[in-house]
Coordinates of C-alpha atoms and ligand atoms in Angstrom, one line a residue:
M27 CA -0.1 0.1 0.2
E28 CA 1.5 3.2 -0.8
M29 CA 1.4 5.7 2.0
T30 CA 3.0 9.5 2.0
N31 CA 3.5 12.1 4.4
N32 CA 4.9 14.8 1.7
K33 CA 2.1 17.4 2.0
T34 CA 3.0 19.3 -0.7
Q35 CA 2.0 16.5 -3.2
V36 CA -1.4 15.1 -3.2
P37 CA -1.2 11.4 -4.2
T38 CA -3.6 10.5 -7.0
L39 CA -3.7 6.8 -6.5
E40 CA -6.3 5.2 -4.0
P41 CA -6.3 4.6 -1.1
A42 CA -2.7 6.6 -0.7
R43 CA -4.8 9.5 -1.4
Q44 CA -7.3 9.0 1.0
F45 CA -4.6 8.2 3.9
Y46 CA -3.3 11.4 2.9
F47 CA -6.5 13.7 3.7
M48 CA -7.1 11.3 7.0
D49 CA -3.3 12.7 8.0
L50 CA -4.3 16.4 7.3
L51 CA -7.8 16.0 8.8
R52 CA -6.1 14.8 12.0
E53 CA -3.4 17.5 12.3
Y54 CA -6.4 20.0 11.9
N55 CA -8.5 18.3 14.5
E56 CA -5.6 17.9 16.8
K57 CA -5.7 21.9 16.6
K58 CA -9.1 22.2 16.9
S59 CA -9.3 20.0 20.3
A60 CA -6.5 22.1 21.8
E61 CA -8.3 25.1 21.1
L62 CA -11.9 24.0 22.4
G63 CA -10.3 22.0 25.3
R64 CA -12.1 18.6 24.3
K65 CA -12.0 16.1 21.5
L66 CA -14.0 16.4 18.4
T67 CA -16.7 13.9 18.2
Y68 CA -18.8 12.1 15.4
H69 CA -22.2 10.4 15.3
I70 CA -23.1 8.0 12.2
E71 CA -26.9 7.4 12.0
T72 CA -27.5 4.5 9.9
F73 CA -30.9 3.6 7.9
G74 CA -31.6 0.8 5.5
C75 CA -30.0 -2.7 5.0
Q76 CA -26.8 -4.6 6.2
M77 CA -25.0 -2.7 3.0
N78 CA -25.4 0.6 4.5
A79 CA -24.6 -0.8 8.2
K80 CA -21.5 -2.2 6.6
D81 CA -20.7 1.1 4.9
S82 CA -21.2 3.1 7.9
E83 CA -18.3 0.6 9.8
K84 CA -15.7 1.9 6.8
L85 CA -17.1 5.7 7.5
A86 CA -16.4 5.2 11.1
G87 CA -12.8 3.8 10.3
I88 CA -11.8 6.8 8.3
L89 CA -13.5 9.3 10.9
E90 CA -11.7 7.5 13.6
T91 CA -8.6 7.8 11.7
A92 CA -8.9 11.2 11.0
G93 CA -9.3 12.1 14.9
Y94 CA -12.6 12.1 15.6
V95 CA -14.2 10.0 18.5
P96 CA -17.6 8.4 18.7
V97 CA -20.7 9.4 20.8
E98 CA -24.0 7.8 21.0
S99 CA -26.2 11.3 19.9
E100 CA -26.3 13.4 17.7
Q101 CA -25.3 16.0 19.7
A102 CA -21.5 15.6 17.9
D103 CA -19.3 18.0 16.1
F104 CA -19.7 15.9 12.7
V105 CA -22.9 14.0 12.1
L106 CA -23.6 12.1 9.1
Y107 CA -26.6 10.3 8.1
N108 CA -26.4 7.3 6.0
T109 CA -29.8 7.3 4.4
C110 CA -31.8 4.2 2.3
T111 CA -34.6 5.1 -0.3
V112 CA -36.0 1.5 -0.9
R113 CA -39.4 2.6 0.2
E114 CA -41.2 6.1 0.4
N115 CA -41.2 6.0 4.3
A116 CA -37.8 5.3 4.4
N117 CA -37.5 8.9 3.0
T118 CA -39.9 10.5 4.9
K119 CA -38.0 9.2 8.2
V120 CA -34.7 11.0 6.9
Y121 CA -36.3 14.6 6.1
G122 CA -37.8 14.7 9.5
R123 CA -34.7 14.3 11.3
I124 CA -32.5 16.6 9.0
G125 CA -34.9 19.3 10.4
Y126 CA -34.0 18.4 14.0
L127 CA -30.1 18.6 13.2
G128 CA -30.5 21.9 12.0
N129 CA -31.9 22.9 15.2
L130 CA -28.6 21.3 17.1
K131 CA -26.5 22.9 14.7
K132 CA -27.6 26.3 15.8
K133 CA -26.6 25.4 19.6
N134 CA -22.8 24.0 18.3
P135 CA -21.1 26.5 15.7
E136 CA -18.7 23.5 15.2
M137 CA -21.2 21.0 14.2
K138 CA -20.9 19.6 10.4
I139 CA -23.7 17.8 9.1
A140 CA -23.1 15.5 6.1
L141 CA -25.6 13.1 4.4
C142 CA -24.7 10.0 2.3
G143 CA -26.3 6.7 0.9
C144 CA -28.9 5.7 -1.2
M145 CA -31.5 8.6 -1.3
M146 CA -28.4 10.8 -2.3
Q147 CA -28.3 9.1 -5.4
E148 CA -31.6 10.5 -6.5
P149 CA -31.5 14.1 -8.3
H150 CA -35.1 14.8 -6.9
V151 CA -33.2 14.6 -3.5
I152 CA -30.4 16.7 -3.9
E153 CA -32.3 19.3 -5.5
K154 CA -34.6 19.5 -2.3
I155 CA -31.3 19.6 0.2
K156 CA -29.7 22.3 -2.0
K157 CA -32.9 24.3 -1.8
S158 CA -34.4 23.9 1.5
Y159 CA -31.8 22.5 4.1
H160 CA -28.7 25.3 3.7
F161 CA -27.3 23.8 6.8
V162 CA -26.3 20.5 5.7
D163 CA -22.4 20.8 5.0
I164 CA -21.7 18.0 2.7
V165 CA -23.3 15.3 0.3
F166 CA -22.0 12.4 -1.0
G167 CA -23.5 9.3 -2.5
T168 CA -23.0 5.1 -2.7
H169 CA -20.3 5.3 -5.3
N170 CA -17.5 7.5 -3.1
I171 CA -17.7 6.8 0.4
Y172 CA -14.0 6.1 0.4
M173 CA -13.3 9.6 -0.3
L174 CA -15.1 11.1 3.1
A175 CA -11.8 12.4 4.5
E176 CA -11.3 14.3 1.1
L177 CA -14.5 15.9 1.3
I178 CA -14.6 17.2 4.8
W179 CA -11.0 18.6 4.2
R180 CA -12.7 20.4 1.3
K181 CA -15.3 21.6 3.6
V182 CA -12.7 22.5 6.6
S183 CA -10.3 24.3 4.0
G184 CA -13.2 26.9 3.3
Q185 CA -15.5 25.5 0.4
K186 CA -19.1 26.4 1.9
R187 CA -21.1 23.3 0.7
V188 CA -19.5 20.1 -0.6
F189 CA -21.9 18.2 -3.2
E190 CA -19.9 15.2 -4.8
I191 CA -22.4 12.5 -6.1
L192 CA -21.0 10.1 -8.8
D193 CA -23.5 8.4 -11.6
G194 CA -21.7 5.1 -11.4
T195 CA -18.4 3.4 -10.6
D196 CA -16.3 0.4 -11.6
K197 CA -13.8 1.1 -8.5
I198 CA -13.5 -0.9 -5.9
V199 CA -11.1 1.0 -3.1
E200 CA -9.5 -1.5 -1.0
D201 CA -7.5 -1.3 2.4
L202 CA -9.5 1.7 3.9
P203 CA -9.8 1.7 8.0
S204 CA -13.0 0.0 9.0
E205 CA -14.5 -0.3 12.5
H206 CA -16.6 -3.2 13.7
K207 CA -19.7 -2.7 16.1
Y208 CA -19.2 -6.1 17.5
G209 CA -15.9 -7.9 18.4
F210 CA -17.3 -11.3 17.4
K211 CA -19.3 -11.0 14.2
A212 CA -18.8 -8.7 11.0
G213 CA -20.0 -8.2 7.7
V214 CA -17.6 -8.7 4.5
N215 CA -19.0 -7.3 1.2
I216 CA -18.4 -9.9 -1.4
M217 CA -19.8 -7.9 -4.2
Y218 CA -21.6 -4.1 -4.6
G219 CA -24.7 -3.1 -6.9
C220 CA -27.4 -5.1 -8.6
N221 CA -28.0 -6.0 -12.0
N222 CA -31.5 -7.6 -11.9
F223 CA -33.7 -4.8 -12.1
C224 CA -36.9 -6.2 -10.5
S225 CA -39.6 -3.7 -11.7
Y226 CA -40.2 -2.2 -8.1
C227 CA -36.8 -1.8 -7.0
I228 CA -34.8 1.6 -6.9
V229 CA -31.7 -0.3 -5.7
P230 CA -30.1 -0.9 -8.8
Y231 CA -30.4 2.8 -9.8
V232 CA -28.8 4.1 -6.8
R233 CA -26.1 1.2 -6.1
G234 CA -25.1 0.9 -9.7
R235 CA -24.0 -2.3 -11.6
E236 CA -23.0 -5.7 -10.2
R237 CA -19.2 -5.4 -8.9
S238 CA -17.6 -8.7 -7.2
R239 CA -14.6 -8.2 -5.2
K240 CA -11.7 -10.5 -6.1
P241 CA -11.9 -13.7 -3.9
E242 CA -8.2 -13.3 -2.6
D243 CA -9.3 -9.5 -1.2
I244 CA -12.2 -11.4 0.6
I245 CA -10.3 -13.8 2.3
A246 CA -7.8 -11.8 3.4
E247 CA -10.2 -9.6 5.2
V248 CA -11.9 -12.4 6.6
Q249 CA -8.5 -14.0 7.7
K250 CA -7.9 -10.5 9.4
L251 CA -11.4 -10.4 10.7
A252 CA -10.7 -14.0 12.5
A253 CA -7.2 -13.0 13.7
E254 CA -8.8 -9.9 15.8
G255 CA -11.2 -12.6 17.0
I256 CA -14.3 -12.3 15.0
V257 CA -15.8 -15.7 15.1
E258 CA -19.1 -15.1 12.7
V259 CA -19.0 -13.5 9.3
M260 CA -21.8 -12.5 7.2
L261 CA -21.0 -12.4 3.7
L262 CA -23.1 -9.3 2.1
G263 CA -24.5 -8.7 -1.5
Q264 CA -27.7 -7.9 -3.2
N265 CA -27.8 -11.3 -4.9
V266 CA -24.9 -13.2 -3.8
N267 CA -25.7 -16.1 -5.9
S268 CA -24.6 -14.4 -8.6
Y269 CA -21.4 -13.7 -7.3
G270 CA -17.8 -13.9 -9.2
K271 CA -19.7 -13.8 -12.7
T272 CA -17.9 -10.6 -13.6
L273 CA -14.3 -11.4 -12.4
D274 CA -11.6 -11.8 -14.7
N275 CA -11.4 -15.3 -13.4
P276 CA -15.1 -16.1 -13.0
M277 CA -15.8 -18.1 -9.3
S278 CA -19.0 -19.3 -8.1
F279 CA -20.7 -18.4 -4.9
A280 CA -20.2 -22.0 -3.8
E281 CA -16.8 -22.1 -4.3
L282 CA -16.0 -18.8 -2.4
L283 CA -17.9 -20.3 0.4
R284 CA -15.6 -23.3 0.4
E285 CA -12.6 -20.6 0.6
V286 CA -14.4 -19.2 3.6
E287 CA -15.0 -22.2 5.1
K288 CA -11.4 -23.0 5.2
V289 CA -10.3 -19.8 7.5
D290 CA -9.3 -21.1 11.1
G291 CA -11.0 -19.0 13.7
I292 CA -14.2 -18.5 11.6
E293 CA -16.8 -20.7 13.4
R294 CA -19.9 -19.6 11.5
I295 CA -20.6 -18.4 8.3
R296 CA -24.0 -16.1 6.8
F297 CA -24.7 -14.5 4.1
M298 CA -27.4 -12.4 2.6
T299 CA -29.3 -12.2 0.0
S300 CA -30.1 -14.9 -2.2
H301 CA -32.1 -14.5 -5.2
P302 CA -34.0 -17.5 -6.1
K303 CA -33.2 -17.2 -9.7
D304 CA -29.6 -17.9 -9.2
L305 CA -29.7 -20.5 -6.1
S306 CA -27.6 -23.3 -7.7
D307 CA -27.4 -27.0 -6.6
E308 CA -23.7 -26.6 -6.0
L309 CA -24.6 -24.0 -3.5
I310 CA -27.3 -26.3 -1.7
E311 CA -24.6 -29.1 -1.7
V312 CA -21.7 -26.9 -0.1
M313 CA -24.3 -25.6 2.7
K314 CA -25.4 -29.0 3.6
N315 CA -21.6 -30.4 3.9
S316 CA -20.3 -27.5 5.5
K317 CA -19.9 -27.3 9.5
K318 CA -19.8 -23.6 9.2
I319 CA -22.4 -22.0 7.3
C320 CA -25.6 -21.5 9.3
R321 CA -28.8 -23.2 8.8
H322 CA -30.6 -20.1 7.8
L323 CA -31.5 -19.1 4.3
H324 CA -33.0 -15.7 3.6
L325 CA -34.9 -16.4 0.1
P326 CA -37.2 -13.4 -1.1
M327 CA -40.2 -14.8 -2.6
Q328 CA -41.7 -11.1 -3.2
S329 CA -44.9 -12.5 -4.4
G330 CA -46.7 -15.9 -5.1
S331 CA -48.6 -15.4 -8.3
T332 CA -46.4 -16.4 -11.4
D333 CA -48.1 -13.5 -13.3
V334 CA -47.0 -10.9 -10.4
L335 CA -43.6 -12.5 -10.6
R336 CA -43.0 -12.1 -14.2
R337 CA -44.1 -8.3 -14.0
M338 CA -41.7 -7.4 -11.2
N339 CA -38.9 -9.3 -13.5
R340 CA -37.9 -12.2 -10.9
K341 CA -37.4 -14.7 -13.5
Y342 CA -39.1 -17.7 -11.4
T343 CA -42.6 -18.8 -10.9
K344 CA -44.7 -19.8 -8.3
D345 CA -43.8 -23.5 -9.0
D346 CA -39.9 -22.9 -9.3
Y347 CA -40.1 -21.0 -5.8
L348 CA -42.1 -24.0 -4.1
A349 CA -39.7 -26.5 -6.1
L350 CA -36.8 -24.9 -5.3
V351 CA -38.0 -24.6 -1.2
E352 CA -38.9 -28.4 -1.4
K353 CA -35.2 -29.3 -3.0
I354 CA -33.7 -27.0 0.1
K355 CA -35.7 -28.5 2.9
T356 CA -35.0 -32.3 1.3
A357 CA -31.5 -31.5 1.2
M358 CA -31.4 -29.6 5.0
P359 CA -34.6 -30.6 7.0
E360 CA -33.6 -28.4 9.8
I361 CA -33.0 -25.2 8.0
S362 CA -34.7 -22.1 8.9
L363 CA -36.1 -20.3 5.6
T364 CA -37.1 -16.6 5.7
T365 CA -38.2 -14.3 3.2
D366 CA -39.5 -11.0 1.8
I367 CA -43.2 -10.5 0.3
I368 CA -44.6 -7.2 -1.4
V369 CA -48.0 -6.8 -1.1
G370 CA -49.9 -4.2 -3.6
F371 CA -47.6 -4.6 -6.5
P372 CA -49.5 -2.7 -9.4
G373 CA -52.0 -4.9 -10.9
E374 CA -52.1 -7.5 -8.1
T375 CA -55.5 -9.2 -8.0
E376 CA -57.1 -10.9 -5.5
E377 CA -56.7 -14.1 -7.0
D378 CA -52.7 -13.2 -7.3
F379 CA -52.7 -12.4 -3.8
C380 CA -54.6 -15.5 -2.6
D381 CA -51.3 -17.2 -4.6
T382 CA -49.0 -15.4 -2.1
L383 CA -51.1 -16.8 0.9
D384 CA -50.9 -20.3 -0.6
V385 CA -47.3 -20.4 -1.2
V386 CA -46.9 -19.2 2.7
A387 CA -49.0 -21.8 3.7
K388 CA -46.9 -24.5 1.8
A389 CA -43.3 -23.4 1.9
G390 CA -43.3 -22.8 6.0
F391 CA -41.2 -19.8 6.7
D392 CA -39.7 -19.5 10.1
S393 CA -40.6 -15.3 9.6
A394 CA -41.1 -13.4 6.7
Y395 CA -40.7 -9.5 6.2
T396 CA -43.7 -8.3 4.7
F397 CA -44.1 -4.8 2.7
L398 CA -46.5 -2.5 1.3
Y399 CA -45.6 -2.0 -2.0
S400 CA -44.1 1.9 -2.5
K401 CA -43.9 3.5 -5.8
R402 CA -40.3 4.5 -6.3
T403 CA -40.1 7.0 -9.3
G404 CA -37.7 5.8 -11.9
T405 CA -38.5 2.3 -11.9
P406 CA -40.8 0.5 -14.3
A407 CA -43.3 -0.3 -11.9
A408 CA -44.3 3.1 -11.0
I409 CA -45.7 3.8 -14.3
M410 CA -47.7 0.6 -14.6
E411 CA -51.3 0.7 -15.0
N412 CA -53.8 -0.4 -12.2
Q413 CA -52.2 0.6 -9.0
V414 CA -53.7 -0.8 -6.2
T415 CA -55.6 1.1 -3.9
D416 CA -54.0 1.6 -0.3
E417 CA -57.4 0.5 1.3
V418 CA -57.2 -3.0 -0.6
A419 CA -53.0 -3.1 0.0
K420 CA -53.7 -2.7 3.5
E421 CA -56.6 -5.1 3.8
R422 CA -54.2 -8.0 2.0
F423 CA -51.4 -6.8 4.2
N424 CA -52.9 -7.7 7.4
R425 CA -54.5 -11.2 6.3
L426 CA -51.0 -12.1 5.2
L427 CA -49.5 -10.8 8.3
A428 CA -51.9 -12.7 10.3
L429 CA -51.1 -15.9 8.5
V430 CA -47.2 -15.4 8.6
S431 CA -47.4 -14.8 12.3
E432 CA -49.3 -18.1 12.8
Q433 CA -47.0 -20.3 11.1
S434 CA -43.9 -18.7 12.3
A435 CA -45.1 -19.2 15.9
K436 CA -45.8 -22.8 15.0
L437 CA -42.4 -23.2 13.5
T438 CA -40.3 -21.6 15.9
E439 CA -42.0 -23.7 18.7
R440 CA -40.7 -26.8 16.9
H441 CA -37.1 -26.7 18.8
T442 CA -38.6 -26.6 22.6
G443 CA -36.6 -28.8 24.5
E444 CA -33.5 -29.1 22.1
V445 CA -30.4 -28.4 23.3
A446 CA -28.6 -25.8 20.3
E447 CA -25.3 -24.1 20.0
V448 CA -25.7 -20.4 20.3
L449 CA -23.3 -17.5 19.8
V450 CA -23.9 -14.9 23.0
E451 CA -24.1 -11.6 21.6
E452 CA -25.2 -9.3 24.4
R453 CA -27.1 -8.6 27.7
N454 CA -30.6 -8.4 27.2
E455 CA -31.9 -5.0 27.3
Q456 CA -35.0 -5.5 29.4
D457 CA -33.6 -8.0 31.8
A458 CA -30.0 -7.5 32.7
S459 CA -29.8 -10.6 34.4
L460 CA -29.9 -12.3 30.9
L461 CA -27.7 -12.9 28.0
T462 CA -29.0 -12.9 24.4
G463 CA -27.7 -15.8 22.2
R464 CA -28.3 -16.1 18.5
L465 CA -28.9 -20.1 17.0
S466 CA -27.3 -21.1 13.8
N467 CA -31.2 -21.0 12.6
N468 CA -31.2 -17.1 13.5
L469 CA -33.6 -17.7 16.5
L470 CA -32.7 -15.8 20.0
V471 CA -32.9 -17.3 23.0
H472 CA -32.2 -15.5 26.4
F473 CA -30.7 -17.0 29.3
P474 CA -29.0 -16.4 32.9
G475 CA -25.4 -15.9 32.5
A476 CA -22.4 -14.0 33.0
E477 CA -21.2 -11.2 30.9
T478 CA -17.8 -12.7 30.0
L479 CA -19.7 -15.3 27.7
I480 CA -20.5 -12.3 25.1
G481 CA -18.8 -13.3 22.1
K482 CA -18.4 -17.2 22.7
L483 CA -20.3 -20.4 21.6
V484 CA -22.1 -21.9 24.3
K485 CA -24.6 -24.7 24.5
V486 CA -28.0 -23.9 25.7
K487 CA -31.4 -25.4 26.3
L488 CA -34.2 -24.0 24.9
S489 CA -36.6 -24.6 27.6
E490 CA -39.8 -22.2 26.9
C491 CA -40.9 -20.9 23.6
K492 CA -42.1 -17.3 23.9
G493 CA -43.5 -16.9 20.0
F494 CA -40.5 -15.3 18.2
Y495 CA -37.7 -16.6 20.9
Y496 CA -36.9 -18.8 23.7
L497 CA -35.9 -18.5 27.2
G498 CA -33.3 -21.4 28.4
S499 CA -30.8 -21.9 30.2
L500 CA -26.7 -23.0 29.9
A501 CA -26.5 -26.9 29.3
E502 CA -23.1 -27.3 30.0
Ligands
SAH6 N1 -31.5 -8.0 -3.0 C1 -32.6 -8.3 -1.9 C2 -33.3 -7.3 -1.5 C3 -32.9 -5.7 -1.4 S1 -34.5 -4.7 -0.8 C4 -32.9 -9.4 -3.0 O1 -33.6 -9.1 -4.2 O2 -34.1 -9.8 -2.4 C5 -35.1 -5.6 0.8 C6 -36.4 -5.9 0.3 O3 -37.3 -4.7 0.1 C7 -36.8 -6.6 -1.0 O4 -36.8 -7.9 -0.9 C8 -38.5 -6.4 -1.4 O5 -39.2 -6.9 -0.6 C9 -38.4 -4.8 -0.6 N2 -38.7 -3.6 -1.6 C10 -37.6 -3.5 -2.7 N3 -38.1 -2.5 -2.9 C11 -39.4 -2.3 -2.8 C12 -40.9 -1.4 -3.3 N4 -40.7 -0.5 -3.8 N5 -41.8 -1.3 -2.2 C13 -41.9 -2.6 -1.0 N6 -40.9 -3.2 -0.9 C14 -39.9 -2.8 -1.8
SF4_7 FE1 -33.9 -5.0 -5.8 FE2 -34.1 -7.1 -7.2 FE3 -31.8 -6.5 -7.1 FE4 -33.0 -7.3 -4.9 S1 -32.3 -8.3 -6.8 S2 -31.9 -5.3 -5.0 S3 -35.0 -6.7 -5.3 S4 -33.4 -5.0 -8.0
F3S8 FE1 -31.9 0.7 1.4 FE2 -29.7 1.3 0.1 FE3 -30.2 -1.1 1.2 S1 -32.0 1.6 -0.8 S2 -32.0 -1.3 1.4 S3 -29.9 1.3 1.9 S4 -29.1 -0.9 -0.8

């Protein structure tokens, strides 16, 4: 890695260029701290999915290298909102909170406000921020999060407002600093972007084209994490099953999993998200034979109607989906399946919706995330005819939720009395005498135990099912 302390020449190559700006900023922050008699603080608020959570860890790594210290609240010198735009309510939430930041800034003249993430890739959002939120200092998108130190440097060097949004990128910048929230589990990006263009979805527009990281970079990161004490990794991508197709030396996701499995110290491997159209027999085989890959698969179905699925551009039918579930459960009967379902897609009829209920009844999901369809400007579905009214969609949503909850309670219960290995994650928030552990199948169990167990794998008896989680006790 190229590093430089020569302050007269700005490096052009990454990541050297960003280390150069982190250096400059650290010196600047040290002077500021001396003047103020306190450290400069930062706070990142993350909206949206695991991708955003992972990006926030990278942003935190940059800020800490540049000399900022983290604080829990938005009363900080540098506040960054990492936004999501997958559904309209994600946007509404962010706008409300930006207003609140404006009030905080009036009380702290040092405060800088920055916005990034998926919402910032939408031109109408940028227009609104330029016009109506003058107190926002820095705005950037999903393609240049690695540039954070450089963008802050521009601001502190006198630029009034810094807007830097790229339309896309084919670049993957490796080897930047990153923080992780937990000492025992961490997410690892294996690919960025999405090429699927499901007709309702904004993600391909705001995250750009699919790019896979090189396997050697992924494995090096996993090895580094293992050396730091991480025992569980979550491999992240919008469609992990199409991993490796764009590499110079193509490699399948199943092959990548085999390599990750070889890393000593890693005990558990999870991944998100699997698109049903690309889930291979090879993957099922690798999962089945693995000692480390968790017994959980998140397999978004979106709809049970073949006609709706076709118009969603999902490229599988109701029967394909059910056959896939069957194949997975035959190979791994103990697996926990979860899914995402959208209700009220344009043109969805009562009959289509009944197909969704039918698949839910047949597939057996341990849990399902259910969403009301949200119109995203610029996607093909936004201009489709026969948009479903709010009343009809809500009524269907409630029926679906009732079925999903009933089924999920029934399926969760099936493990009562078993002894399971869990990764102890934290003290229970409601009852401090309890610890919370996660099973391989992603269920949670609360049990009495000492804090020293956090981050460890222990055996727990699942004594009592409480609907969506268990109460239990240490088994050894
Ligand atoms: N790449 C993942 C999903 C990422 S978005 C996949 O394909 O499975 C997470 C979920 O949000 C999706 O699975 C979908 O159910 C939901 N979603 C996406 N766009 C939506 C929209 N416009 N309205 C409602 N839900 C949406
Ligand atoms: Fe969106 Fe479909 Fe890509 Fe998932 S696979 S991110 S739903 S376009
Ligand atoms: Fe949201 Fe962006 Fe994730 S739109 S769901 S944060 S990829």
